[in-house]
Structures are given as structure tokens and as C-alpha cells.
Amino acid sequence: MDLPTPAEIISLRVKGRGFWKWLVVFSVLAATILAGRIYSSQSTQGFRERKKSVDSKVRILREIGNSFESSELKKDLQKIENYSADLNSASKAGSIQEKTDSLALLERALPESMKRWSEFAETSSDKLLQHVAKESRFLKMESEDRHPLTAKEEEKANDYFRMAREEWLSGNKFRRDGNHLYALVLYKRSLKYSLSSLKVSKLPYPEEYRKAADRLIK
């Protein structure tokens, strides 16, 4: 068998280098495409998680805002609602940049709104607690003929008041720690339990809390 000539050996080496060169190019290209797809998937997942977080905050603000009358806070809530609507619109038909911008705008606006609303809810739930405590004392001084309550009803009303106070105290702790979202959830529970205590005691709701009672008490 004839051995390859030096020229043939050089030719094979050149061809081999060309093959490896193209193999490297295609490998880099494939890796770039794969990395782009992974990044896109992670970006989409990150956007969804962030949107889910802001949606939960808007929802609790809406629930509190629709239960109380405050012209200043209503304006604040309307601003948040507008940002939320823009985000939902961008999520359905907007570009990636529009989605990112609308989400960032809502994320920047929410912290101050959450703080203002938690301060309002703390004061409001505390005021109702004081009202329930005062009315309960008056109720005990009345005769059974004027305001009859069974022992079971009285116990239930007291339990509701105790739970309302516990939720209020827990809400204060979370608010001091800067967790205004969970503070709002706890203040809302406190309001509900205080209103439930009044209902079981057959006592009327204060006028400013009637709207909250309509929404929270079934």
C-alpha cells in the first residue's frame, strides 16, 4: 500500500481543521439559542411571579378600600387601580418592554399605598374595638328584659371580641416590621370579628362601619 505524500497529509490536516472550526461555530450557535430560550423562560416566569405578588396586594387594598369611606384614600386606590389595569392590558397584548414598565410602575407605587392603608386600617379597627368594648359594658348593665342574651350568645360575643383584639395586636406587630400587606389582612380580620361580636350581641353597627359589615358579615 502506498503511503500518503506530504502534500496529501497537509491537505487532510487542513480539511480536519475546517471540520472542527465549523463544529465549534455550530456548537456556540446552538448554545446561544438554548441560553436565549432558557433566559426567556426564566424572564416569563419571573414576570408572572412578580405580577402575582402585586395582584395580591392590589386585591387586599381593594377589599379594604371598598369597605370604608375616605376620599383621600379613595383617590390613592383609584391610582393603584389604574396602574393595575394598565398592567393587565400590557400582559395580554403588550410588548416585553411595556409589560416590564407597567409592572415596575405598580411595584414602585404600592409600598407607600400599603403603608398609608395599613395606618388607616389600624386606626379604624382600633376604634371599632373600643366601641365594642364600651357597648359590651353597657349591655351587661342592662336588664335581661331589655336586651336578653343567652349564656352561649354572650360567650360567643366575648370570643369574637377576644379574637378581634388578638388580630389587631398581631397586625400592629407586622406593621411595625414593615409587612403592611399581612398587617392589612390581620386588621381586616379584626374588623370582621368585632362586627361579628356586635351581631351576636344584637347590637347595631356604627354608621361608618355599615358598609364594612355588608361586605364582611354574611
PDB file of C-alpha atoms in Angstrom:
ATOM      1  CA  MET A   1       0.000   0.000   0.000  1.00  0.00           C
ATOM      2  CA  ASP A   2       1.353   3.406  -0.979  1.00  0.00           C
ATOM      3  CA  LEU A   3       1.954   5.842   1.842  1.00  0.00           C
ATOM      4  CA  PRO A   4       0.365   9.325   1.572  1.00  0.00           C
ATOM      5  CA  THR A   5       2.597  12.014   0.256  1.00  0.00           C
ATOM      6  CA  PRO A   6       3.487  15.037   2.430  1.00  0.00           C
ATOM      7  CA  ALA A   7       1.159  17.179   0.312  1.00  0.00           C
ATOM      8  CA  GLU A   8      -1.738  14.800   0.934  1.00  0.00           C
ATOM      9  CA  ILE A   9      -1.071  14.784   4.694  1.00  0.00           C
ATOM     10  CA  ILE A  10      -1.119  18.599   4.787  1.00  0.00           C
ATOM     11  CA  SER A  11      -4.368  18.598   2.784  1.00  0.00           C
ATOM     12  CA  LEU A  12      -6.036  16.223   5.274  1.00  0.00           C
ATOM     13  CA  ARG A  13      -4.895  18.370   8.202  1.00  0.00           C
ATOM     14  CA  VAL A  14      -6.392  21.486   6.623  1.00  0.00           C
ATOM     15  CA  LYS A  15      -9.688  19.723   5.957  1.00  0.00           C
ATOM     16  CA  GLY A  16      -9.746  18.427   9.543  1.00  0.00           C
ATOM     17  CA  ARG A  17      -9.200  21.913  10.932  1.00  0.00           C
ATOM     18  CA  GLY A  18     -12.101  23.174   8.780  1.00  0.00           C
ATOM     19  CA  PHE A  19     -14.387  20.481  10.151  1.00  0.00           C
ATOM     20  CA  TRP A  20     -13.546  21.302  13.756  1.00  0.00           C
ATOM     21  CA  LYS A  21     -13.878  25.001  13.052  1.00  0.00           C
ATOM     22  CA  TRP A  22     -17.434  24.581  11.777  1.00  0.00           C
ATOM     23  CA  LEU A  23     -18.243  22.198  14.615  1.00  0.00           C
ATOM     24  CA  VAL A  24     -17.214  24.861  17.147  1.00  0.00           C
ATOM     25  CA  VAL A  25     -19.251  27.521  15.315  1.00  0.00           C
ATOM     26  CA  PHE A  26     -22.383  25.374  15.292  1.00  0.00           C
ATOM     27  CA  SER A  27     -21.870  24.422  18.955  1.00  0.00           C
ATOM     28  CA  VAL A  28     -21.602  28.065  20.011  1.00  0.00           C
ATOM     29  CA  LEU A  29     -24.668  28.950  17.942  1.00  0.00           C
ATOM     30  CA  ALA A  30     -26.703  26.113  19.461  1.00  0.00           C
ATOM     31  CA  ALA A  31     -25.614  27.074  22.984  1.00  0.00           C
ATOM     32  CA  THR A  32     -26.576  30.715  22.340  1.00  0.00           C
ATOM     33  CA  ILE A  33     -30.043  29.749  21.112  1.00  0.00           C
ATOM     34  CA  LEU A  34     -30.567  27.414  24.086  1.00  0.00           C
ATOM     35  CA  ALA A  35     -29.393  30.070  26.559  1.00  0.00           C
ATOM     36  CA  GLY A  36     -31.755  32.589  24.963  1.00  0.00           C
ATOM     37  CA  ARG A  37     -34.679  30.230  25.340  1.00  0.00           C
ATOM     38  CA  ILE A  38     -33.804  29.489  28.965  1.00  0.00           C
ATOM     39  CA  TYR A  39     -33.461  33.219  29.710  1.00  0.00           C
ATOM     40  CA  SER A  40     -36.778  33.946  28.007  1.00  0.00           C
ATOM     41  CA  SER A  41     -38.457  31.190  30.017  1.00  0.00           C
ATOM     42  CA  GLN A  42     -36.953  32.474  33.267  1.00  0.00           C
ATOM     43  CA  SER A  43     -37.942  36.058  32.422  1.00  0.00           C
ATOM     44  CA  THR A  44     -41.530  34.979  31.733  1.00  0.00           C
ATOM     45  CA  GLN A  45     -41.651  33.009  34.963  1.00  0.00           C
ATOM     46  CA  GLY A  46     -40.148  35.937  36.883  1.00  0.00           C
ATOM     47  CA  PHE A  47     -42.711  38.326  35.410  1.00  0.00           C
ATOM     48  CA  ARG A  48     -45.570  36.023  36.348  1.00  0.00           C
ATOM     49  CA  GLU A  49     -44.360  35.671  39.932  1.00  0.00           C
ATOM     50  CA  ARG A  50     -43.925  39.433  40.319  1.00  0.00           C
ATOM     51  CA  LYS A  51     -47.351  40.074  38.806  1.00  0.00           C
ATOM     52  CA  LYS A  52     -48.911  37.514  41.126  1.00  0.00           C
ATOM     53  CA  SER A  53     -47.358  39.340  44.087  1.00  0.00           C
ATOM     54  CA  VAL A  54     -48.645  42.791  43.087  1.00  0.00           C
ATOM     55  CA  ASP A  55     -52.074  41.372  42.245  1.00  0.00           C
ATOM     56  CA  SER A  56     -52.452  40.034  45.799  1.00  0.00           C
ATOM     57  CA  LYS A  57     -51.545  43.449  47.219  1.00  0.00           C
ATOM     58  CA  VAL A  58     -53.983  45.271  44.943  1.00  0.00           C
ATOM     59  CA  ARG A  59     -56.706  42.799  45.902  1.00  0.00           C
ATOM     60  CA  ILE A  60     -56.382  43.405  49.667  1.00  0.00           C
ATOM     61  CA  LEU A  61     -56.233  47.180  49.099  1.00  0.00           C
ATOM     62  CA  ARG A  62     -59.400  46.933  47.042  1.00  0.00           C
ATOM     63  CA  GLU A  63     -61.179  44.910  49.746  1.00  0.00           C
ATOM     64  CA  ILE A  64     -60.256  47.387  52.474  1.00  0.00           C
ATOM     65  CA  GLY A  65     -60.935  50.410  50.267  1.00  0.00           C
ATOM     66  CA  ASN A  66     -64.377  49.204  49.266  1.00  0.00           C
ATOM     67  CA  SER A  67     -65.350  48.756  52.916  1.00  0.00           C
ATOM     68  CA  PHE A  68     -64.608  52.268  54.194  1.00  0.00           C
ATOM     69  CA  GLU A  69     -65.211  55.854  53.231  1.00  0.00           C
ATOM     70  CA  SER A  70     -62.124  58.016  52.862  1.00  0.00           C
ATOM     71  CA  SER A  71     -61.929  60.490  49.982  1.00  0.00           C
ATOM     72  CA  GLU A  72     -58.139  60.814  50.221  1.00  0.00           C
ATOM     73  CA  LEU A  73     -57.539  57.082  50.243  1.00  0.00           C
ATOM     74  CA  LYS A  74     -60.131  56.536  47.522  1.00  0.00           C
ATOM     75  CA  LYS A  75     -58.002  58.702  45.211  1.00  0.00           C
ATOM     76  CA  ASP A  76     -54.974  56.661  46.176  1.00  0.00           C
ATOM     77  CA  LEU A  77     -56.838  53.427  45.462  1.00  0.00           C
ATOM     78  CA  GLN A  78     -58.020  54.731  42.088  1.00  0.00           C
ATOM     79  CA  LYS A  79     -54.415  55.447  41.099  1.00  0.00           C
ATOM     80  CA  ILE A  80     -53.439  51.898  42.017  1.00  0.00           C
ATOM     81  CA  GLU A  81     -56.442  50.520  40.125  1.00  0.00           C
ATOM     82  CA  ASN A  82     -55.378  52.466  37.017  1.00  0.00           C
ATOM     83  CA  TYR A  83     -51.824  51.109  37.219  1.00  0.00           C
ATOM     84  CA  SER A  84     -53.211  47.606  37.713  1.00  0.00           C
ATOM     85  CA  ALA A  85     -55.489  47.954  34.673  1.00  0.00           C
ATOM     86  CA  ASP A  86     -52.536  49.129  32.562  1.00  0.00           C
ATOM     87  CA  LEU A  87     -50.521  46.118  33.718  1.00  0.00           C
ATOM     88  CA  ASN A  88     -53.315  43.684  32.869  1.00  0.00           C
ATOM     89  CA  SER A  89     -53.690  45.259  29.442  1.00  0.00           C
ATOM     90  CA  ALA A  90     -49.945  45.068  28.768  1.00  0.00           C
ATOM     91  CA  SER A  91     -49.855  41.462  29.983  1.00  0.00           C
ATOM     92  CA  LYS A  92     -52.399  40.453  27.352  1.00  0.00           C
ATOM     93  CA  ALA A  93     -51.243  42.375  24.293  1.00  0.00           C
ATOM     94  CA  GLY A  94     -48.210  44.500  25.149  1.00  0.00           C
ATOM     95  CA  SER A  95     -44.565  44.146  24.220  1.00  0.00           C
ATOM     96  CA  ILE A  96     -41.995  42.827  26.669  1.00  0.00           C
ATOM     97  CA  GLN A  97     -40.885  46.402  27.387  1.00  0.00           C
ATOM     98  CA  GLU A  98     -44.475  47.542  28.011  1.00  0.00           C
ATOM     99  CA  LYS A  99     -45.040  44.645  30.393  1.00  0.00           C
ATOM    100  CA  THR A 100     -41.826  45.391  32.265  1.00  0.00           C
ATOM    101  CA  ASP A 101     -42.519  49.129  32.512  1.00  0.00           C
ATOM    102  CA  SER A 102     -46.131  48.763  33.691  1.00  0.00           C
ATOM    103  CA  LEU A 103     -45.135  46.176  36.300  1.00  0.00           C
ATOM    104  CA  ALA A 104     -42.285  48.346  37.596  1.00  0.00           C
ATOM    105  CA  LEU A 105     -44.607  51.364  37.858  1.00  0.00           C
ATOM    106  CA  LEU A 106     -47.099  49.451  40.008  1.00  0.00           C
ATOM    107  CA  GLU A 107     -44.335  47.937  42.141  1.00  0.00           C
ATOM    108  CA  ARG A 108     -42.988  51.432  42.899  1.00  0.00           C
ATOM    109  CA  ALA A 109     -46.424  52.824  43.798  1.00  0.00           C
ATOM    110  CA  LEU A 110     -47.605  50.009  46.062  1.00  0.00           C
ATOM    111  CA  PRO A 111     -45.298  50.330  49.119  1.00  0.00           C
ATOM    112  CA  GLU A 112     -46.424  53.857  50.051  1.00  0.00           C
ATOM    113  CA  SER A 113     -50.061  52.991  49.403  1.00  0.00           C
ATOM    114  CA  MET A 114     -49.805  49.862  51.540  1.00  0.00           C
ATOM    115  CA  LYS A 115     -48.257  51.907  54.344  1.00  0.00           C
ATOM    116  CA  ARG A 116     -50.986  54.578  54.253  1.00  0.00           C
ATOM    117  CA  TRP A 117     -53.754  51.999  54.121  1.00  0.00           C
ATOM    118  CA  SER A 118     -52.323  49.943  56.991  1.00  0.00           C
ATOM    119  CA  GLU A 119     -52.190  53.080  59.165  1.00  0.00           C
ATOM    120  CA  PHE A 120     -55.805  53.812  58.283  1.00  0.00           C
ATOM    121  CA  ALA A 121     -56.909  50.206  58.931  1.00  0.00           C
ATOM    122  CA  GLU A 122     -55.077  50.134  62.280  1.00  0.00           C
ATOM    123  CA  THR A 123     -56.891  53.252  63.477  1.00  0.00           C
ATOM    124  CA  SER A 124     -60.235  52.113  62.121  1.00  0.00           C
ATOM    125  CA  SER A 125     -60.076  48.619  63.622  1.00  0.00           C
ATOM    126  CA  ASP A 126     -58.907  50.035  66.972  1.00  0.00           C
ATOM    127  CA  LYS A 127     -61.813  52.495  67.003  1.00  0.00           C
ATOM    128  CA  LEU A 128     -64.279  49.671  66.414  1.00  0.00           C
ATOM    129  CA  LEU A 129     -62.673  47.589  69.165  1.00  0.00           C
ATOM    130  CA  GLN A 130     -63.161  50.451  71.620  1.00  0.00           C
ATOM    131  CA  HIS A 131     -66.790  50.773  70.525  1.00  0.00           C
ATOM    132  CA  VAL A 132     -67.460  47.055  71.041  1.00  0.00           C
ATOM    133  CA  ALA A 133     -65.833  47.128  74.493  1.00  0.00           C
ATOM    134  CA  LYS A 134     -67.933  50.131  75.554  1.00  0.00           C
ATOM    135  CA  GLU A 135     -71.193  48.702  74.210  1.00  0.00           C
ATOM    136  CA  SER A 136     -70.495  45.367  75.876  1.00  0.00           C
ATOM    137  CA  ARG A 137     -70.108  47.080  79.251  1.00  0.00           C
ATOM    138  CA  PHE A 138     -73.395  48.933  78.761  1.00  0.00           C
ATOM    139  CA  LEU A 139     -75.063  45.694  77.718  1.00  0.00           C
ATOM    140  CA  LYS A 140     -74.067  43.976  80.944  1.00  0.00           C
ATOM    141  CA  MET A 141     -75.643  46.799  82.940  1.00  0.00           C
ATOM    142  CA  GLU A 142     -78.990  46.462  81.165  1.00  0.00           C
ATOM    143  CA  SER A 143     -81.708  44.149  82.389  1.00  0.00           C
ATOM    144  CA  GLU A 144     -82.343  40.850  80.621  1.00  0.00           C
ATOM    145  CA  ASP A 145     -85.804  42.066  79.646  1.00  0.00           C
ATOM    146  CA  ARG A 146     -84.422  44.984  77.648  1.00  0.00           C
ATOM    147  CA  HIS A 147     -81.603  43.112  75.953  1.00  0.00           C
ATOM    148  CA  PRO A 148     -81.777  39.348  76.531  1.00  0.00           C
ATOM    149  CA  LEU A 149     -78.707  37.281  75.677  1.00  0.00           C
ATOM    150  CA  THR A 150     -78.251  33.608  76.365  1.00  0.00           C
ATOM    151  CA  ALA A 151     -75.100  32.442  78.117  1.00  0.00           C
ATOM    152  CA  LYS A 152     -73.988  30.816  74.857  1.00  0.00           C
ATOM    153  CA  GLU A 153     -74.504  34.044  72.895  1.00  0.00           C
ATOM    154  CA  GLU A 154     -72.603  36.077  75.468  1.00  0.00           C
ATOM    155  CA  GLU A 155     -69.717  33.610  75.394  1.00  0.00           C
ATOM    156  CA  LYS A 156     -69.629  33.694  71.601  1.00  0.00           C
ATOM    157  CA  ALA A 157     -69.654  37.501  71.543  1.00  0.00           C
ATOM    158  CA  ASN A 158     -66.779  37.569  74.035  1.00  0.00           C
ATOM    159  CA  ASP A 159     -64.825  35.073  71.929  1.00  0.00           C
ATOM    160  CA  TYR A 160     -65.258  37.235  68.840  1.00  0.00           C
ATOM    161  CA  PHE A 161     -64.057  40.297  70.749  1.00  0.00           C
ATOM    162  CA  ARG A 162     -61.015  38.430  72.059  1.00  0.00           C
ATOM    163  CA  MET A 163     -60.101  37.249  68.550  1.00  0.00           C
ATOM    164  CA  ALA A 164     -60.599  40.776  67.182  1.00  0.00           C
ATOM    165  CA  ARG A 165     -58.175  42.170  69.737  1.00  0.00           C
ATOM    166  CA  GLU A 166     -55.607  39.432  69.090  1.00  0.00           C
ATOM    167  CA  GLU A 167     -55.696  40.058  65.335  1.00  0.00           C
ATOM    168  CA  TRP A 168     -55.339  43.797  65.905  1.00  0.00           C
ATOM    169  CA  LEU A 169     -52.290  43.314  68.144  1.00  0.00           C
ATOM    170  CA  SER A 170     -50.713  40.939  65.612  1.00  0.00           C
ATOM    171  CA  GLY A 171     -51.418  43.444  62.850  1.00  0.00           C
ATOM    172  CA  ASN A 172     -49.574  46.123  64.827  1.00  0.00           C
ATOM    173  CA  LYS A 173     -46.522  43.876  65.086  1.00  0.00           C
ATOM    174  CA  PHE A 174     -46.414  43.187  61.353  1.00  0.00           C
ATOM    175  CA  ARG A 175     -46.939  46.877  60.565  1.00  0.00           C
ATOM    176  CA  ARG A 176     -44.012  47.853  62.795  1.00  0.00           C
ATOM    177  CA  ASP A 177     -41.903  45.272  60.965  1.00  0.00           C
ATOM    178  CA  GLY A 178     -42.855  46.844  57.636  1.00  0.00           C
ATOM    179  CA  ASN A 179     -45.043  43.956  56.447  1.00  0.00           C
ATOM    180  CA  HIS A 180     -48.011  46.144  55.551  1.00  0.00           C
ATOM    181  CA  LEU A 181     -49.671  43.518  53.370  1.00  0.00           C
ATOM    182  CA  TYR A 182     -50.106  40.996  56.169  1.00  0.00           C
ATOM    183  CA  ALA A 183     -50.909  43.785  58.630  1.00  0.00           C
ATOM    184  CA  LEU A 184     -53.847  44.720  56.393  1.00  0.00           C
ATOM    185  CA  VAL A 185     -55.017  41.100  56.299  1.00  0.00           C
ATOM    186  CA  LEU A 186     -54.979  40.965  60.108  1.00  0.00           C
ATOM    187  CA  TYR A 187     -56.718  44.325  60.540  1.00  0.00           C
ATOM    188  CA  LYS A 188     -59.423  43.131  58.179  1.00  0.00           C
ATOM    189  CA  ARG A 189     -59.914  40.019  60.326  1.00  0.00           C
ATOM    190  CA  SER A 190     -60.064  42.202  63.430  1.00  0.00           C
ATOM    191  CA  LEU A 191     -62.816  44.294  61.845  1.00  0.00           C
ATOM    192  CA  LYS A 192     -64.755  41.189  60.892  1.00  0.00           C
ATOM    193  CA  TYR A 193     -64.547  39.703  64.397  1.00  0.00           C
ATOM    194  CA  SER A 194     -65.555  42.988  66.050  1.00  0.00           C
ATOM    195  CA  LEU A 195     -68.572  43.275  63.763  1.00  0.00           C
ATOM    196  CA  SER A 196     -69.436  39.632  64.460  1.00  0.00           C
ATOM    197  CA  SER A 197     -69.330  40.359  68.194  1.00  0.00           C
ATOM    198  CA  LEU A 198     -71.830  43.188  67.728  1.00  0.00           C
ATOM    199  CA  LYS A 199     -74.075  40.976  65.617  1.00  0.00           C
ATOM    200  CA  VAL A 200     -74.143  38.145  68.171  1.00  0.00           C
ATOM    201  CA  SER A 201     -74.802  40.704  70.931  1.00  0.00           C
ATOM    202  CA  LYS A 202     -77.763  42.037  68.901  1.00  0.00           C
ATOM    203  CA  LEU A 203     -76.187  45.490  68.888  1.00  0.00           C
ATOM    204  CA  PRO A 204     -76.326  47.885  65.901  1.00  0.00           C
ATOM    205  CA  TYR A 205     -73.283  48.565  63.777  1.00  0.00           C
ATOM    206  CA  PRO A 206     -71.849  52.106  63.927  1.00  0.00           C
ATOM    207  CA  GLU A 207     -72.888  54.083  60.859  1.00  0.00           C
ATOM    208  CA  GLU A 208     -69.361  54.392  59.471  1.00  0.00           C
ATOM    209  CA  TYR A 209     -68.919  50.606  59.641  1.00  0.00           C
ATOM    210  CA  ARG A 210     -72.173  49.588  57.972  1.00  0.00           C
ATOM    211  CA  LYS A 211     -70.543  49.302  54.581  1.00  0.00           C
ATOM    212  CA  ALA A 212     -67.816  47.102  56.037  1.00  0.00           C
ATOM    213  CA  ALA A 213     -70.441  44.940  57.752  1.00  0.00           C
ATOM    214  CA  ASP A 214     -72.317  44.484  54.484  1.00  0.00           C
ATOM    215  CA  ARG A 215     -69.156  43.139  52.859  1.00  0.00           C
ATOM    216  CA  LEU A 216     -67.589  41.190  55.719  1.00  0.00           C
ATOM    217  CA  ILE A 217     -70.548  39.744  57.615  1.00  0.00           C
ATOM    218  CA  LYS A 218     -72.711  37.189  55.883  1.00  0.00           C
TER     219      LYS A 218
END
